[in-house]
Amino acid sequence: SRRQMLVVDVPVLGVFSLVQNTSLADGGPMPNSPSSLVNQYRLEEEEEQPGADAKDFFITVDNPESHVTAIETFIMYRVVTKTTRSEFDSSEYEVRRRYQDFLWLRGRLEESHPTLIVHPLPEKFVMKGMVERFNDGFIETRRKALHRFLNKISEHPVLSYSQHFKVFLTAQELTSHRKQGPGFLSRMGETVRAVANSVRGLRSRPEEFSVMQEYVDHFSTKICSVDKVTQRIIKEQREYLDELRQYGPTYTQWAELEEDLAEPLKGVADCVERCSQETEEQIQQLSEVLVPALHEYVLCAETLKAVMRRRDNIQAEFEAKNEALASRKADQDAEEVDGLAERVEVANTTLKEDWSRWQKAMRTDLRSALISTTEKNVDYYEKVSLAMVCSQ
């Protein structure tokens, strides 16, 4: 139906405007046709694709296996790494990792690089109303997300050289390495300082980071909204599909009772059946391509907020120490303040560089998912229209 066409197109066009920093509501250019929009963005996507020759990591997460112990059930994934980097002793490694190991890696990367944007992991537990934990669908969705996480790290110009990343990919067991992290008291001390700095606040945040914070807040609001709308559309499409499946057989049964109307009734039944098939494929496209991409960047928005808070905390700690130094005139404090000033400078430079890299990757990822979804929508509308014509 026309309503079904419109309800799917609204979020797609909305995110296109978000990714391109334009607004359809503000008078941005409207495409002449669905096909011209797809062709325009597909061309831009192909022009921006990086060369495959630059890759020096090829990482695969696959072969999930369920493990049951007396106290827990968990999934182990195989991680296969092929690399051409000289700092690795071998060109290929195969290890098995569970979700907790991925959490350890991400935590260590954030500790070592507090103002770098570390790609998010999928949530630990599924949300209410979604698939049950550890069924095939959930395991496959998580496997894809873990695979993407490692490949995002492998493409990062700094994080990919982390010793923690190397250990994760190569060590047969991580127990001894996980014990080498900061102790409980050390982590508590960091948390207390972060809370104190947050309460104290900043004297003056640099303008460029205020602009960055505003963008993050805006991006988070938009991507969360589009994610929710898309989830709702999928729910409505599934209900629509259930109705179609009940609707078609009614015409078939009716045709058996009405000889004079048998031909047109069978035509309608065939049309409904084709619409059902195309609707099912469209739901699959939204569920497997668009929703994962949107939700991934919902999580990215939370990551960005955390990175901004850590940058602000570093600056707040420097400002507090600098004020204390002005009142005490202690040489020892002066050395500490100099160190904190350098830390602020490094944090700012690191974040600015990573921010540009993240924005480019985000626009590439979302554009690809949106183009694919739009192509499927156009294909869906064409096939449904053809089915309606054939039934007449």
GROMACS .gro file of C-alpha atoms in nm:
model
  392
    1SER     CA    1   0.000   0.000   0.000
    2ARG     CA    2   0.101   0.364  -0.038
    3ARG     CA    3   0.108   0.399   0.343
    4GLN     CA    4   0.359   0.114   0.368
    5MET     CA    5   0.580   0.283   0.106
    6LEU     CA    6   0.579   0.616   0.286
    7VAL     CA    7   0.638   0.479   0.634
    8VAL     CA    8   0.958   0.304   0.524
    9ASP     CA    9   1.093   0.599   0.324
   10VAL     CA   10   1.065   0.862   0.599
   11PRO     CA   11   1.347   0.735   0.823
   12VAL     CA   12   1.570   0.656   0.526
   13LEU     CA   13   1.549   1.010   0.388
   14GLY     CA   14   1.580   1.148   0.741
   15VAL     CA   15   1.911   0.977   0.806
   16PHE     CA   16   2.038   1.069   0.460
   17SER     CA   17   1.992   1.434   0.560
   18LEU     CA   18   2.162   1.367   0.896
   19VAL     CA   19   2.466   1.202   0.737
   20GLN     CA   20   2.497   1.475   0.474
   21ASN     CA   21   2.444   1.758   0.729
   22THR     CA   22   2.139   1.880   0.535
   23SER     CA   23   1.775   1.903   0.631
   24LEU     CA   24   1.483   1.825   0.406
   25ALA     CA   25   1.263   2.034   0.636
   26ASP     CA   26   1.494   2.334   0.595
   27GLY     CA   27   1.454   2.337   0.220
   28GLY     CA   28   1.733   2.097   0.130
   29PRO     CA   29   1.728   1.958  -0.226
   30MET     CA   30   1.479   1.679  -0.289
   31PRO     CA   31   1.578   1.403  -0.530
   32ASN     CA   32   1.400   1.391  -0.864
   33SER     CA   33   1.322   1.021  -0.818
   34PRO     CA   34   1.417   0.731  -0.589
   35SER     CA   35   1.648   0.592  -0.856
   36SER     CA   36   1.832   0.921  -0.904
   37LEU     CA   37   1.886   0.951  -0.527
   38VAL     CA   38   2.029   0.598  -0.512
   39ASN     CA   39   2.258   0.657  -0.809
   40GLN     CA   40   2.383   0.986  -0.667
   41TYR     CA   41   2.484   0.840  -0.332
   42ARG     CA   42   2.612   0.512  -0.475
   43LEU     CA   43   2.852   0.711  -0.695
   44GLU     CA   44   2.975   0.912  -0.396
   45GLU     CA   45   3.019   0.592  -0.193
   46GLU     CA   46   3.232   0.430  -0.464
   47GLU     CA   47   3.449   0.742  -0.495
   48GLU     CA   48   3.522   0.741  -0.120
   49GLN     CA   49   3.608   0.370  -0.082
   50PRO     CA   50   3.964   0.332   0.052
   51GLY     CA   51   4.208   0.107  -0.131
   52ALA     CA   52   4.215  -0.255  -0.018
   53ASP     CA   53   4.593  -0.265  -0.060
   54ALA     CA   54   4.633  -0.058   0.259
   55LYS     CA   55   4.496  -0.336   0.483
   56ASP     CA   56   4.753  -0.521   0.692
   57PHE     CA   57   4.502  -0.703   0.916
   58PHE     CA   58   4.241  -0.958   0.814
   59ILE     CA   59   4.041  -1.064   1.119
   60THR     CA   60   3.746  -1.302   1.131
   61VAL     CA   61   3.519  -1.384   1.427
   62ASP     CA   62   3.326  -1.706   1.366
   63ASN     CA   63   3.244  -2.059   1.488
   64PRO     CA   64   3.060  -1.977   1.814
   65GLU     CA   65   3.053  -2.262   2.069
   66SER     CA   66   2.839  -2.284   2.380
   67HIS     CA   67   3.014  -2.372   2.709
   68VAL     CA   68   2.823  -2.479   3.018
   69THR     CA   69   2.981  -2.486   3.365
   70ALA     CA   70   2.839  -2.534   3.714
   71ILE     CA   71   2.795  -2.159   3.758
   72GLU     CA   72   2.749  -2.009   3.410
   73THR     CA   73   2.678  -2.059   3.042
   74PHE     CA   74   2.876  -1.861   2.785
   75ILE     CA   75   2.973  -1.856   2.417
   76MET     CA   76   3.329  -1.884   2.290
   77TYR     CA   77   3.412  -1.742   1.946
   78ARG     CA   78   3.701  -1.829   1.721
   79VAL     CA   79   3.917  -1.530   1.627
   80VAL     CA   80   4.137  -1.585   1.322
   81THR     CA   81   4.395  -1.317   1.241
   82LYS     CA   82   4.609  -1.282   0.931
   83THR     CA   83   4.859  -0.997   0.929
   84THR     CA   84   5.160  -0.865   0.742
   85ARG     CA   85   5.291  -0.651   1.028
   86SER     CA   86   5.651  -0.711   1.121
   87GLU     CA   87   5.596  -0.687   1.499
   88PHE     CA   88   5.402  -1.014   1.488
   89ASP     CA   89   5.605  -1.337   1.508
   90SER     CA   90   5.368  -1.519   1.276
   91SER     CA   91   5.143  -1.420   0.987
   92GLU     CA   92   4.840  -1.612   1.116
   93TYR     CA   93   4.685  -1.677   1.458
   94GLU     CA   94   4.380  -1.859   1.586
   95VAL     CA   95   4.244  -1.814   1.938
   96ARG     CA   96   3.909  -1.852   2.113
   97ARG     CA   97   3.753  -1.565   2.305
   98ARG     CA   98   3.436  -1.503   2.504
   99TYR     CA   99   3.247  -1.176   2.542
  100GLN     CA  100   3.424  -1.094   2.870
  101ASP     CA  101   3.757  -1.100   2.683
  102PHE     CA  102   3.630  -0.841   2.436
  103LEU     CA  103   3.520  -0.626   2.731
  104TRP     CA  104   3.870  -0.656   2.880
  105LEU     CA  105   4.030  -0.543   2.553
  106ARG     CA  106   3.803  -0.242   2.514
  107GLY     CA  107   3.855  -0.142   2.877
  108ARG     CA  108   4.234  -0.155   2.844
  109LEU     CA  109   4.225   0.046   2.522
  110GLU     CA  110   4.017   0.318   2.690
  111GLU     CA  111   4.248   0.324   2.993
  112SER     CA  112   4.554   0.362   2.772
  113HIS     CA  113   4.394   0.615   2.535
  114PRO     CA  114   4.118   0.804   2.722
  115THR     CA  115   4.047   1.054   2.444
  116LEU     CA  116   4.056   0.815   2.150
  117ILE     CA  117   3.719   0.693   2.022
  118VAL     CA  118   3.716   0.317   2.084
  119HIS     CA  119   3.443   0.148   1.880
  120PRO     CA  120   3.159   0.016   2.100
  121LEU     CA  121   3.078  -0.346   2.174
  122PRO     CA  122   2.723  -0.483   2.158
  123GLU     CA  123   2.535  -0.470   2.487
  124LYS     CA  124   2.602  -0.747   2.734
  125PHE     CA  125   2.237  -0.847   2.769
  126VAL     CA  126   1.952  -0.835   2.521
  127MET     CA  127   1.675  -0.585   2.574
  128LYS     CA  128   1.322  -0.680   2.674
  129GLY     CA  129   1.115  -0.782   2.375
  130MET     CA  130   1.413  -0.893   2.168
  131VAL     CA  131   1.534  -1.246   2.107
  132GLU     CA  132   1.621  -1.468   2.400
  133ARG     CA  133   1.980  -1.486   2.513
  134PHE     CA  134   2.192  -1.753   2.340
  135ASN     CA  135   1.946  -1.849   2.070
  136ASP     CA  136   2.086  -1.872   1.717
  137GLY     CA  137   1.967  -1.527   1.610
  138PHE     CA  138   2.116  -1.351   1.910
  139ILE     CA  139   2.448  -1.536   1.882
  140GLU     CA  140   2.480  -1.449   1.513
  141THR     CA  141   2.395  -1.082   1.574
  142ARG     CA  142   2.657  -1.063   1.849
  143ARG     CA  143   2.916  -1.248   1.637
  144LYS     CA  144   2.877  -0.991   1.359
  145ALA     CA  145   2.913  -0.704   1.608
  146LEU     CA  146   3.227  -0.857   1.766
  147HIS     CA  147   3.373  -0.915   1.420
  148ARG     CA  148   3.307  -0.552   1.332
  149PHE     CA  149   3.456  -0.430   1.662
  150LEU     CA  150   3.789  -0.606   1.601
  151ASN     CA  151   3.809  -0.490   1.242
  152LYS     CA  152   3.738  -0.130   1.346
  153ILE     CA  153   4.026  -0.152   1.596
  154SER     CA  154   4.253  -0.307   1.331
  155GLU     CA  155   4.188  -0.008   1.102
  156HIS     CA  156   4.267   0.251   1.369
  157PRO     CA  157   4.606   0.422   1.321
  158VAL     CA  158   4.685   0.416   1.695
  159LEU     CA  159   4.475   0.146   1.862
  160SER     CA  160   4.583  -0.120   1.613
  161TYR     CA  161   4.941  -0.087   1.747
  162SER     CA  162   4.833  -0.140   2.110
  163GLN     CA  163   5.011  -0.419   2.295
  164HIS     CA  164   4.675  -0.517   2.447
  165PHE     CA  165   4.531  -0.565   2.098
  166LYS     CA  166   4.827  -0.781   2.000
  167VAL     CA  167   4.789  -0.995   2.312
  168PHE     CA  168   4.417  -1.036   2.247
  169LEU     CA  169   4.479  -1.162   1.894
  170THR     CA  170   4.774  -1.390   1.970
  171ALA     CA  171   4.773  -1.524   2.329
  172GLN     CA  172   4.613  -1.865   2.370
  173GLU     CA  173   4.487  -1.768   2.716
  174LEU     CA  174   4.425  -1.423   2.864
  175THR     CA  175   4.396  -1.504   3.235
  176SER     CA  176   4.748  -1.395   3.327
  177HIS     CA  177   4.724  -1.079   3.115
  178ARG     CA  178   4.388  -0.980   3.261
  179LYS     CA  179   4.537  -0.997   3.612
  180GLN     CA  180   4.800  -0.736   3.515
  181GLY     CA  181   4.548  -0.452   3.493
  182PRO     CA  182   4.508  -0.178   3.755
  183GLY     CA  183   4.385  -0.300   4.093
  184PHE     CA  184   4.051  -0.226   4.254
  185LEU     CA  185   4.185   0.057   4.473
  186SER     CA  186   4.356   0.218   4.175
  187ARG     CA  187   4.035   0.209   3.971
  188MET     CA  188   3.840   0.347   4.267
  189GLY     CA  189   4.087   0.633   4.297
  190GLU     CA  190   4.043   0.720   3.929
  191THR     CA  191   3.666   0.712   3.969
  192VAL     CA  192   3.673   0.939   4.274
  193ARG     CA  193   3.896   1.191   4.096
  194ALA     CA  194   3.670   1.185   3.790
  195VAL     CA  195   3.361   1.248   4.004
  196ALA     CA  196   3.537   1.531   4.190
  197ASN     CA  197   3.645   1.693   3.864
  198SER     CA  198   3.294   1.656   3.722
  199VAL     CA  199   3.140   1.823   4.029
  200ARG     CA  200   3.400   2.101   4.023
  201GLY     CA  201   3.336   2.165   3.654
  202LEU     CA  202   3.539   2.352   3.396
  203ARG     CA  203   3.639   2.715   3.411
  204SER     CA  204   3.627   2.747   3.033
  205ARG     CA  205   3.599   2.474   2.773
  206PRO     CA  206   3.768   2.560   2.441
  207GLU     CA  207   3.514   2.668   2.180
  208GLU     CA  208   3.598   2.385   1.939
  209PHE     CA  209   3.510   2.125   2.204
  210SER     CA  210   3.187   2.305   2.290
  211VAL     CA  211   3.092   2.281   1.923
  212MET     CA  212   3.192   1.914   1.928
  213GLN     CA  213   2.976   1.850   2.236
  214GLU     CA  214   2.678   2.020   2.072
  215TYR     CA  215   2.721   1.802   1.763
  216VAL     CA  216   2.740   1.485   1.977
  217ASP     CA  217   2.418   1.577   2.161
  218HIS     CA  218   2.241   1.651   1.833
  219PHE     CA  219   2.370   1.334   1.668
  220SER     CA  220   2.267   1.122   1.966
  221THR     CA  221   1.912   1.260   1.964
  222LYS     CA  222   1.868   1.207   1.590
  223ILE     CA  223   2.020   0.861   1.563
  224CYS     CA  224   1.826   0.734   1.867
  225SER     CA  225   1.502   0.869   1.720
  226VAL     CA  226   1.563   0.711   1.379
  227ASP     CA  227   1.662   0.381   1.543
  228LYS     CA  228   1.336   0.371   1.741
  229VAL     CA  229   1.124   0.466   1.439
  230THR     CA  230   1.290   0.197   1.228
  231GLN     CA  231   1.228  -0.064   1.499
  232ARG     CA  232   0.863   0.041   1.506
  233ILE     CA  233   0.838   0.020   1.127
  234ILE     CA  234   0.974  -0.334   1.133
  235LYS     CA  235   0.715  -0.427   1.395
  236GLU     CA  236   0.436  -0.278   1.181
  237GLN     CA  237   0.570  -0.449   0.868
  238ARG     CA  238   0.570  -0.786   1.046
  239GLU     CA  239   0.209  -0.731   1.152
  240TYR     CA  240   0.127  -0.631   0.793
  241LEU     CA  241   0.297  -0.950   0.668
  242ASP     CA  242   0.093  -1.164   0.907
  243GLU     CA  243  -0.224  -1.003   0.774
  244LEU     CA  244  -0.118  -1.063   0.413
  245ARG     CA  245  -0.057  -1.430   0.486
  246GLN     CA  246  -0.409  -1.462   0.625
  247TYR     CA  247  -0.556  -1.247   0.351
  248GLY     CA  248  -0.432  -1.436   0.042
  249PRO     CA  249  -0.581  -1.780   0.114
  250THR     CA  250  -0.924  -1.618   0.160
  251TYR     CA  251  -0.933  -1.525  -0.210
  252THR     CA  252  -0.815  -1.872  -0.311
  253GLN     CA  253  -1.095  -2.034  -0.112
  254TRP     CA  254  -1.344  -1.783  -0.246
  255ALA     CA  255  -1.240  -1.861  -0.606
  256GLU     CA  256  -1.331  -2.226  -0.549
  257LEU     CA  257  -1.687  -2.124  -0.467
  258GLU     CA  258  -1.741  -1.861  -0.740
  259GLU     CA  259  -1.676  -2.002  -1.087
  260ASP     CA  260  -1.753  -1.676  -1.268
  261LEU     CA  261  -1.515  -1.481  -1.041
  262ALA     CA  262  -1.247  -1.749  -1.015
  263GLU     CA  263  -0.996  -1.585  -1.250
  264PRO     CA  264  -0.986  -1.235  -1.092
  265LEU     CA  265  -0.998  -1.383  -0.742
  266LYS     CA  266  -0.701  -1.607  -0.816
  267GLY     CA  267  -0.524  -1.305  -0.962
  268VAL     CA  268  -0.571  -1.114  -0.637
  269ALA     CA  269  -0.451  -1.417  -0.439
  270ASP     CA  270  -0.135  -1.437  -0.653
  271CYS     CA  271  -0.078  -1.063  -0.607
  272VAL     CA  272  -0.109  -1.091  -0.229
  273GLU     CA  273   0.132  -1.386  -0.227
  274ARG     CA  274   0.394  -1.189  -0.424
  275CYS     CA  275   0.348  -0.890  -0.195
  276SER     CA  276   0.400  -1.119   0.103
  277GLN     CA  277   0.727  -1.250  -0.039
  278GLU     CA  278   0.859  -0.901  -0.116
  279THR     CA  279   0.752  -0.767   0.224
  280GLU     CA  280   0.935  -1.051   0.397
  281GLU     CA  281   1.254  -0.969   0.204
  282GLN     CA  282   1.217  -0.600   0.288
  283ILE     CA  283   1.182  -0.680   0.659
  284GLN     CA  284   1.495  -0.894   0.637
  285GLN     CA  285   1.686  -0.606   0.474
  286LEU     CA  286   1.581  -0.361   0.744
  287SER     CA  287   1.658  -0.607   1.024
  288GLU     CA  288   1.995  -0.728   0.898
  289VAL     CA  289   2.138  -0.413   0.736
  290LEU     CA  290   1.979  -0.089   0.851
  291VAL     CA  291   1.896  -0.166   1.216
  292PRO     CA  292   2.247  -0.298   1.306
  293ALA     CA  293   2.408   0.009   1.148
  294LEU     CA  294   2.176   0.251   1.328
  295HIS     CA  295   2.208   0.078   1.665
  296GLU     CA  296   2.585   0.061   1.631
  297TYR     CA  297   2.595   0.439   1.608
  298VAL     CA  298   2.348   0.478   1.893
  299LEU     CA  299   2.619   0.306   2.099
  300CYS     CA  300   2.886   0.521   1.932
  301ALA     CA  301   2.703   0.832   2.050
  302GLU     CA  302   2.733   0.711   2.409
  303THR     CA  303   3.102   0.640   2.351
  304LEU     CA  304   3.153   0.994   2.223
  305LYS     CA  305   2.984   1.139   2.531
  306ALA     CA  306   3.215   0.935   2.755
  307VAL     CA  307   3.523   1.052   2.563
  308MET     CA  308   3.411   1.416   2.596
  309ARG     CA  309   3.363   1.369   2.972
  310ARG     CA  310   3.712   1.223   3.008
  311ARG     CA  311   3.861   1.515   2.818
  312ASP     CA  312   3.675   1.760   3.040
  313ASN     CA  313   3.794   1.573   3.352
  314ILE     CA  314   4.156   1.599   3.239
  315GLN     CA  315   4.118   1.974   3.190
  316ALA     CA  316   3.932   2.015   3.523
  317GLU     CA  317   4.209   1.835   3.711
  318PHE     CA  318   4.469   2.065   3.553
  319GLU     CA  319   4.269   2.377   3.643
  320ALA     CA  320   4.226   2.264   4.004
  321LYS     CA  321   4.598   2.191   4.046
  322ASN     CA  322   4.691   2.517   3.879
  323GLU     CA  323   4.472   2.716   4.120
  324ALA     CA  324   4.623   2.529   4.416
  325LEU     CA  325   4.973   2.607   4.287
  326ALA     CA  326   4.894   2.978   4.269
  327SER     CA  327   4.811   2.978   4.641
  328ARG     CA  328   5.103   2.760   4.764
  329LYS     CA  329   5.397   2.835   4.531
  330ALA     CA  330   5.540   2.484   4.573
  331ASP     CA  331   5.805   2.359   4.326
  332GLN     CA  332   5.680   2.002   4.353
  333ASP     CA  333   5.328   2.115   4.264
  334ALA     CA  334   5.469   2.315   3.971
  335GLU     CA  335   5.614   1.998   3.819
  336GLU     CA  336   5.282   1.820   3.860
  337VAL     CA  337   5.094   2.111   3.699
  338ASP     CA  338   5.336   2.112   3.405
  339GLY     CA  339   5.269   1.741   3.359
  340LEU     CA  340   4.893   1.797   3.371
  341ALA     CA  341   4.920   2.084   3.122
  342GLU     CA  342   5.100   1.853   2.882
  343ARG     CA  343   4.835   1.587   2.940
  344VAL     CA  344   4.560   1.836   2.850
  345GLU     CA  345   4.742   1.929   2.530
  346VAL     CA  346   4.788   1.564   2.431
  347ALA     CA  347   4.423   1.487   2.511
  348ASN     CA  348   4.300   1.778   2.300
  349THR     CA  349   4.524   1.697   2.003
  350THR     CA  350   4.438   1.328   2.015
  351LEU     CA  351   4.065   1.388   2.028
  352LYS     CA  352   4.067   1.641   1.744
  353GLU     CA  353   4.254   1.401   1.517
  354ASP     CA  354   4.036   1.104   1.607
  355TRP     CA  355   3.719   1.310   1.573
  356SER     CA  356   3.783   1.377   1.203
  357ARG     CA  357   3.862   1.010   1.142
  358TRP     CA  358   3.546   0.898   1.325
  359GLN     CA  359   3.318   1.136   1.137
  360LYS     CA  360   3.448   1.013   0.802
  361ALA     CA  361   3.400   0.648   0.902
  362MET     CA  362   3.052   0.718   1.041
  363ARG     CA  363   2.935   0.884   0.720
  364THR     CA  364   3.077   0.601   0.509
  365ASP     CA  365   2.910   0.332   0.724
  366LEU     CA  366   2.568   0.496   0.744
  367ARG     CA  367   2.568   0.599   0.379
  368SER     CA  368   2.639   0.240   0.276
  369ALA     CA  369   2.356   0.101   0.491
  370LEU     CA  370   2.113   0.369   0.374
  371ILE     CA  371   2.193   0.323   0.005
  372SER     CA  372   2.146  -0.052   0.036
  373THR     CA  373   1.813  -0.002   0.214
  374THR     CA  374   1.694   0.253  -0.041
  375GLU     CA  375   1.783   0.021  -0.329
  376LYS     CA  376   1.581  -0.255  -0.163
  377ASN     CA  377   1.287  -0.018  -0.110
  378VAL     CA  378   1.287   0.083  -0.478
  379ASP     CA  379   1.306  -0.282  -0.579
  380TYR     CA  380   1.020  -0.363  -0.339
  381TYR     CA  381   0.792  -0.092  -0.476
  382GLU     CA  382   0.862  -0.190  -0.838
  383LYS     CA  383   0.789  -0.560  -0.776
  384VAL     CA  384   0.475  -0.489  -0.574
  385SER     CA  385   0.348  -0.252  -0.846
  386LEU     CA  386   0.419  -0.517  -1.110
  387ALA     CA  387   0.232  -0.777  -0.904
  388MET     CA  388  -0.069  -0.545  -0.887
  389VAL     CA  389  -0.063  -0.488  -1.264
  390CYS     CA  390  -0.036  -0.861  -1.335
  391SER     CA  391  -0.335  -0.933  -1.114
  392GLN     CA  392  -0.564  -0.705  -1.314
   0.00000   0.00000   0.00000
